Amino acid sequence: MQAELVMIGTELLLGEVVDTNASFLGRGLAQCGVNLYRKSTVGDNWLRIIEVISQALGRSDIVIISGGMGPTDDDLTREAVAAAANCPLEENPQVVQELESWFRFRYGSRVEIPLNNRKQALFPKGAQIIPNKRGTAPGFILEVNAKVVIGLPGVPAELEAMFNETVIPYLQGRNGSHKLVTRNLNFVGIGESHLEELVYDVVANQTNPTVALYASQGQVRIRLTAKADSLEAGQALIDPVEEQIAQRTVDFMYGLDEETLEEVVGRQLSEQGSTVALAESCTGGLIGHRLTNVPGSSDYLMRGYVVYSNQAKMDCIGVKEATLRQFGAVSAETAQEMSEGVRRVSGTDYGLAVTGIAGPGGGTPEKPVGLVYISLAMDGNTKTEKHQFVGTREQIKLRASQAALRMLWLASRRQ
Amino acid sequence: MQAELVMIGTELLLGEVVDTNASFLGRGLAQCGVNLYRKSTVGDNWLRIIEVISQALGRSDIVIISGGMGPTDDDLTREAVAAAANCPLEENPQVVQELESWFRFRYGSRVEIPLNNRKQALFPKGAQIIPNKRGTAPGFILEVNAKVVIGLPGVPAELEAMFNETVIPYLQGRNGSHKLVTRNLNFVGIGESHLEELVYDVVANQTNPTVALYASQGQVRIRLTAKADSLEAGQALIDPVEEQIAQRTVDFMYGLDEETLEEVVGRQLSEQGSTVALAESCTGGLIGHRLTNVPGSSDYLMRGYVVYSNQAKMDCIGVKEATLRQFGAVSAETAQEMSEGVRRVSGTDYGLAVTGIAGPGGGTPEKPVGLVYISLAMDGNTKTEKHQFVGTREQIKLRASQAALRMLWLASRRQ
């Protein structure tokens, strides 16, 4: 079963919105074992939308369309699918009713549905409606000549919920026995080329699963993709290859698939019953933000200090003025006093500290932009690392947060 | 002049990488006044890549390809362009030389170029080479039958530098006098439908510039797009429409184009010579992270406290135990003590505090997930707002940070 994506919206072509829907749908289809061979993006133009949908219907079994489902004149998806599939539009009475109650709930009992929104109740005849619990634009599934067209709104939160709740079960029901099983191995603290050297022969010798490396957002991943008759059979093909790679990369491979480094660190701290406090200078709160993205992080993250000024470093976590004067705010000595100080004032098991120069200004020949010291204090033992990162201000912050979380990951994992 | 993008890479279809190159290229083309009507994405498959490139060459003047330029067997772009454009491959001696010096610089003077990398010196005959200062994969510009094919590597930092340094000047040289001028107006604290009501007649009556609304990442934008003979003429068409919209949205429109709320807030604080300190509970450091993404933020952001535990709220910024007991950590009373406390202990002009329930757990009927109190303390005056956000944990954190930065924006702007 072969699928194709059609993303609709001039804003996608103008580059004003990064298309996260496409990657979300790609991942979801891979998990359902549906092959995705193509993705097309068009603007809000009537003729081009019809052309793209017609071509997609010509070559693929399933066409998933995102965007153009709203109430405005620019929203043309429903009409274009009706035209491309040669299937008249019909008002869906249940959707009319839901729109009415939505508007009355929001704007009072005597309100009529605006004419524009009423358009959102029109669907190609015979389409199954996909309810939208987070907005006014329902989606639809239209089966036509042994093909399927699925229309979803472009708002990511709405699209994601509708895909997970309605489209996945639908596709799984339709899909045959052929599955594409994918597993991603996530690495930190190692570059793509170094990792490739470590696993070169594995990559070269594997055909099922295939092994591919790629880098994104400050980390490297290896993707294992197996073709098999069932999920279990695919996983059985993947397991030994994962094991082989894991053995060679113990200090770098931290997790699988969508697992983030902060989730793994959080799980380890929870299992240990340990607590941590943060002292962030150049990362400015990013490490706290990442750790608190994980539900339940209040169990182990007690507090953090964004000690941006020297005064704050001294006031909040007891860095000595003499240390700042003698070695500077960006130094191993200051980093160590920060991590030990934040641990002491917070009464936590770990104290994690970062100080560095995120740039673009503030660098000197001795202390260039990207120089970052990271220090982790624990019971009777403090480790301090020096890093030299490259990139923009935001990349340096991200890389520093990765390196800091890696220290905490290595220190807190079961030996 | 009409362009089309072809993005190559199985990882893009599997959704493991969010395609930021496409949005970067879309913005860049719009700035050059080149119309972009289509974008196609295909996996690393020889036949499908040729098919997509041939179709694109059939209907567009300029085809820009990203990805598939590396050294591995999966990298098929150069070969596919040669096949689609019916143009033989030729080894470029200058690229061979550069690859040699790159490898010798890295691995020592006696090293030969690996055979795989030598492939990267093959280009369709007659192609102009685009130098790549950040990696080993050069790009190319191939003119063939009055059309242009441009090949760029998929690594964002490499693609972006090569596009800015070589492709933009090339396109500007080719392009005639017709320009597409775009300006985005950025809003905070207002929903898409409410904003549409405020500017409904402007949207309805405008044809040049066109006016379009869209929502993304916790904020709403209005895009104004003018067609004109010059940049200046386009801007002159846009100015009065922007002015008309700005007058109706004074408390919501904070900036233009890529300007972020944290940049605008930072600029205002700098101009005022004011300082701020943060007390973040449910946002966990996100506000500090956002403010410190702006270069020079150390001038006005003195410090922040991630007071995740009640103990931290009391220890660090003097929230009273009685207040926490009587009203709870998520309450207007606690928020107010947080903002006034963080201002007092930090000695800053502003104290900004956030406390709430980011979810997914921790909600009750009285205090549901998404309930957030935001408080801003300034000289002789503290304002506290109650918000009820919806969404995932990360969305609620983002929306809370937007609302908090909006309070600081409104308070610090020139009256």
Coordinates of N, CA and C in Angstrom, one line a residue, chain A residues 187-298:
Chain A
F187 N 22.0 9.1 19.5 CA 23.4 9.3 20.1 C 23.6 10.7 20.5
V188 N 24.5 10.8 21.5 CA 24.9 12.2 21.9 C 26.4 12.1 22.2
G189 N 27.1 13.2 22.0 CA 28.5 13.3 22.3 C 29.4 12.7 21.3
I190 N 28.9 12.4 20.1 CA 29.7 11.8 19.0 C 29.3 12.4 17.7
G191 N 30.2 12.6 16.8 CA 29.9 13.2 15.5 C 29.5 12.1 14.5
E192 N 28.9 12.5 13.4 CA 28.4 11.5 12.4 C 29.6 10.7 11.8
S193 N 30.7 11.3 11.5 CA 31.8 10.5 10.9 C 32.5 9.6 11.9
H194 N 32.6 10.1 13.1 CA 33.2 9.2 14.1 C 32.3 8.0 14.4
L195 N 31.0 8.2 14.4 CA 30.1 7.1 14.6 C 30.1 6.1 13.5
E196 N 30.2 6.7 12.2 CA 30.2 5.9 11.1 C 31.5 4.9 11.1
E197 N 32.6 5.5 11.6 CA 33.8 4.6 11.7 C 33.5 3.4 12.7
L198 N 32.9 3.7 13.8 CA 32.6 2.7 14.8 C 31.7 1.6 14.2
V199 N 30.8 1.9 13.3 CA 29.9 0.9 12.9 C 29.9 0.6 11.4
Y200 N 31.1 0.9 10.8 CA 31.2 0.9 9.4 C 30.8 -0.5 8.8
D201 N 31.3 -1.6 9.4 CA 31.1 -2.9 8.8 C 29.6 -3.3 9.0
V202 N 29.0 -2.8 10.0 CA 27.5 -3.1 10.2 C 26.7 -2.5 9.1
V203 N 27.0 -1.2 8.8 CA 26.3 -0.5 7.8 C 26.5 -1.2 6.4
A204 N 27.8 -1.6 6.2 CA 28.1 -2.2 4.9 C 27.5 -3.5 4.6
N205 N 27.3 -4.3 5.7 CA 26.9 -5.7 5.6 C 25.4 -5.9 5.7
Q206 N 24.6 -4.9 6.0 CA 23.2 -5.1 6.3 C 22.3 -4.8 5.1
T207 N 21.4 -5.7 4.8 CA 20.4 -5.4 3.8 C 19.0 -5.4 4.4
N208 N 18.7 -6.3 5.4 CA 17.4 -6.3 6.1 C 17.6 -6.6 7.5
P209 N 17.6 -5.6 8.4 CA 17.3 -4.2 8.2 C 18.4 -3.4 7.5
T210 N 18.0 -2.4 6.8 CA 19.0 -1.4 6.3 C 19.4 -0.5 7.5
V211 N 20.6 0.0 7.3 CA 21.2 0.8 8.4 C 21.6 2.2 7.8
A212 N 21.1 3.3 8.3 CA 21.4 4.6 7.8 C 21.7 5.5 8.9
L213 N 22.7 6.4 8.7 CA 23.1 7.4 9.7 C 22.6 8.7 9.2
Y214 N 22.1 9.6 10.2 CA 21.9 10.9 9.8 C 22.0 11.8 11.0
A215 N 22.3 13.1 10.8 CA 22.6 14.1 11.8 C 21.5 15.1 11.8
S216 N 21.0 15.5 13.0 CA 20.0 16.6 13.0 C 20.0 17.2 14.4
Q217 N 19.9 18.5 14.5 CA 19.6 19.2 15.7 C 20.6 18.8 16.9
G218 N 21.9 18.8 16.6 CA 22.8 18.6 17.6 C 23.0 17.1 18.0
Q219 N 22.4 16.2 17.3 CA 22.6 14.8 17.6 C 22.6 14.0 16.4
V220 N 23.1 12.7 16.5 CA 23.2 11.8 15.4 C 22.3 10.6 15.7
R221 N 21.7 10.1 14.6 CA 20.8 9.0 14.7 C 21.2 7.9 13.7
I222 N 21.0 6.6 14.1 CA 21.1 5.5 13.2 C 19.6 5.0 13.0
R223 N 19.2 4.8 11.7 CA 17.9 4.3 11.5 C 18.0 2.9 10.9
L224 N 17.3 2.0 11.6 CA 17.3 0.6 11.2 C 15.9 0.3 10.6
T225 N 15.8 -0.2 9.4 CA 14.5 -0.4 8.8 C 14.4 -1.8 8.2
A226 N 13.4 -2.5 8.8 CA 13.3 -3.9 8.3 C 11.9 -4.1 7.6
K227 N 11.9 -5.0 6.6 CA 10.7 -5.4 5.9 C 10.3 -6.8 6.4
A228 N 9.1 -6.9 6.8 CA 8.7 -8.2 7.4 C 7.2 -8.4 7.3
D229 N 6.8 -9.6 7.6 CA 5.4 -9.9 7.5 C 4.6 -9.4 8.7
S230 N 5.3 -9.2 9.8 CA 4.6 -8.7 11.0 C 5.5 -7.8 11.7
L231 N 4.9 -7.0 12.7 CA 5.7 -6.2 13.5 C 6.8 -7.0 14.3
E232 N 6.3 -8.1 14.8 CA 7.2 -8.9 15.6 C 8.4 -9.4 14.8
A233 N 8.1 -9.9 13.6 CA 9.2 -10.4 12.7 C 10.2 -9.3 12.4
G234 N 9.6 -8.1 12.1 CA 10.5 -7.0 11.8 C 11.4 -6.7 13.0
Q235 N 10.8 -6.6 14.2 CA 11.6 -6.3 15.4 C 12.7 -7.4 15.7
A236 N 12.3 -8.6 15.4 CA 13.3 -9.7 15.6 C 14.5 -9.6 14.6
L237 N 14.3 -9.0 13.4 CA 15.4 -8.7 12.5 C 16.2 -7.6 13.0
I238 N 15.6 -6.6 13.7 CA 16.3 -5.4 14.1 C 17.1 -5.6 15.4
D239 N 16.5 -6.4 16.3 CA 17.1 -6.6 17.6 C 18.6 -6.9 17.6
P240 N 19.1 -7.9 16.9 CA 20.5 -8.2 17.0 C 21.4 -7.1 16.4
V241 N 20.9 -6.4 15.4 CA 21.7 -5.3 14.8 C 21.8 -4.2 15.8
E242 N 20.7 -3.9 16.4 CA 20.8 -2.8 17.5 C 21.8 -3.2 18.6
E243 N 21.7 -4.5 19.0 CA 22.6 -5.0 20.0 C 24.1 -4.8 19.7
Q244 N 24.4 -5.2 18.4 CA 25.7 -5.1 17.9 C 26.2 -3.6 17.9
I245 N 25.4 -2.7 17.5 CA 25.7 -1.3 17.5 C 25.9 -0.8 18.9
A246 N 24.9 -1.2 19.8 CA 24.9 -0.7 21.2 C 26.2 -1.0 21.9
Q247 N 26.7 -2.3 21.6 CA 27.9 -2.7 22.3 C 29.1 -1.8 22.0
R248 N 29.1 -1.3 20.8 CA 30.3 -0.5 20.4 C 30.1 1.0 20.8
T249 N 29.0 1.4 21.3 CA 28.7 2.8 21.5 C 28.1 3.1 22.9
V250 N 28.6 2.4 23.9 CA 28.0 2.4 25.2 C 27.9 3.9 25.8
D251 N 29.0 4.7 25.5 CA 29.0 6.0 26.1 C 28.3 7.0 25.3
F252 N 27.7 6.6 24.1 CA 27.1 7.6 23.2 C 25.6 7.3 22.9
M253 N 25.2 6.0 22.9 CA 23.8 5.7 22.5 C 22.9 5.8 23.8
Y254 N 22.0 6.7 23.8 CA 21.3 7.0 25.0 C 19.8 6.5 24.9
G255 N 19.3 6.3 23.7 CA 17.9 6.0 23.6 C 17.4 5.6 22.2
L256 N 16.1 5.3 22.2 CA 15.5 4.9 20.9 C 14.4 5.8 20.5
D257 N 14.2 5.8 19.1 CA 13.1 6.5 18.5 C 12.9 7.9 19.1
E258 N 11.7 8.2 19.5 CA 11.4 9.6 19.9 C 11.9 9.9 21.3
E259 N 12.5 9.0 22.0 CA 13.1 9.2 23.3 C 14.1 10.4 23.2
T260 N 13.9 11.3 24.1 CA 14.9 12.5 24.2 C 15.8 12.2 25.3
L261 N 17.0 12.9 25.2 CA 18.0 12.8 26.2 C 17.4 13.2 27.6
E262 N 16.6 14.2 27.6 CA 16.1 14.7 28.9 C 15.1 13.7 29.5
E263 N 14.4 12.9 28.6 CA 13.5 11.9 29.2 C 14.4 10.7 29.8
V264 N 15.4 10.3 29.1 CA 16.3 9.3 29.6 C 16.9 9.7 30.9
V265 N 17.5 10.9 31.0 CA 18.0 11.4 32.2 C 17.0 11.4 33.3
G266 N 15.8 11.9 33.0 CA 14.7 12.0 34.0 C 14.4 10.6 34.5
R267 N 14.3 9.6 33.6 CA 14.0 8.3 34.1 C 15.0 7.7 35.0
Q268 N 16.3 8.0 34.7 CA 17.4 7.5 35.5 C 17.4 8.1 36.9
L269 N 17.1 9.5 36.9 CA 17.1 10.2 38.2 C 15.9 9.6 39.0
S270 N 14.8 9.4 38.4 CA 13.6 8.9 39.1 C 13.9 7.5 39.7
E271 N 14.6 6.6 38.9 CA 14.9 5.3 39.4 C 15.9 5.3 40.6
Q272 N 16.8 6.3 40.5 CA 17.8 6.4 41.5 C 17.2 7.1 42.8
G273 N 16.0 7.8 42.6 CA 15.5 8.6 43.6 C 16.4 9.8 43.9
S274 N 17.1 10.3 42.8 CA 18.1 11.4 43.0 C 17.4 12.7 42.6
T275 N 18.0 13.8 43.0 CA 17.5 15.1 42.7 C 18.7 16.0 42.1
V276 N 18.3 17.0 41.3 CA 19.3 17.8 40.7 C 18.9 19.3 40.8
A277 N 19.9 20.1 40.8 CA 19.7 21.6 40.7 C 20.6 22.1 39.6
L278 N 20.2 23.2 38.9 CA 20.9 23.7 37.8 C 21.5 25.1 38.1
A279 N 22.7 25.4 37.5 CA 23.2 26.7 37.5 C 23.6 27.0 36.0
E280 N 22.7 27.8 35.3 CA 23.0 28.0 33.9 C 23.4 29.4 33.7
S281 N 24.5 29.6 33.0 CA 24.9 30.9 32.5 C 24.6 31.0 31.0
C282 N 25.5 30.5 30.2 CA 25.3 30.8 28.7 C 24.0 30.1 28.2
T283 N 23.6 29.0 28.8 CA 22.4 28.3 28.2 C 21.1 29.0 28.7
G284 N 21.2 29.8 29.6 CA 20.1 30.8 29.9 C 18.8 30.2 30.3
G285 N 18.7 28.9 30.7 CA 17.4 28.3 31.1 C 17.1 27.2 30.2
L286 N 17.8 27.0 29.1 CA 17.5 25.9 28.2 C 17.5 24.5 28.8
I287 N 18.5 24.3 29.7 CA 18.5 22.9 30.3 C 17.3 22.7 31.2
G288 N 16.9 23.8 32.0 CA 15.7 23.7 32.8 C 14.5 23.5 31.9
H289 N 14.4 24.2 30.8 CA 13.3 24.1 29.9 C 13.2 22.6 29.4
R290 N 14.4 22.1 29.0 CA 14.4 20.7 28.4 C 14.0 19.7 29.5
L291 N 14.6 19.8 30.6 CA 14.2 18.9 31.7 C 12.7 19.0 32.1
T292 N 12.2 20.2 32.1 CA 10.8 20.3 32.5 C 9.8 20.1 31.3
N293 N 10.3 19.8 30.2 CA 9.4 19.3 29.1 C 8.9 17.9 29.4
V294 N 9.6 17.2 30.3 CA 9.2 15.8 30.7 C 8.2 15.8 31.8
P295 N 7.0 15.3 31.6 CA 6.0 15.2 32.7 C 6.6 14.5 33.9
G296 N 6.3 15.0 35.0 CA 6.8 14.4 36.3 C 8.2 14.9 36.7
S297 N 8.8 15.9 35.9 CA 10.1 16.3 36.2 C 10.2 17.0 37.6
S298 N 9.1 17.4 38.2 CA 9.2 18.1 39.5 C 9.6 17.1 40.5

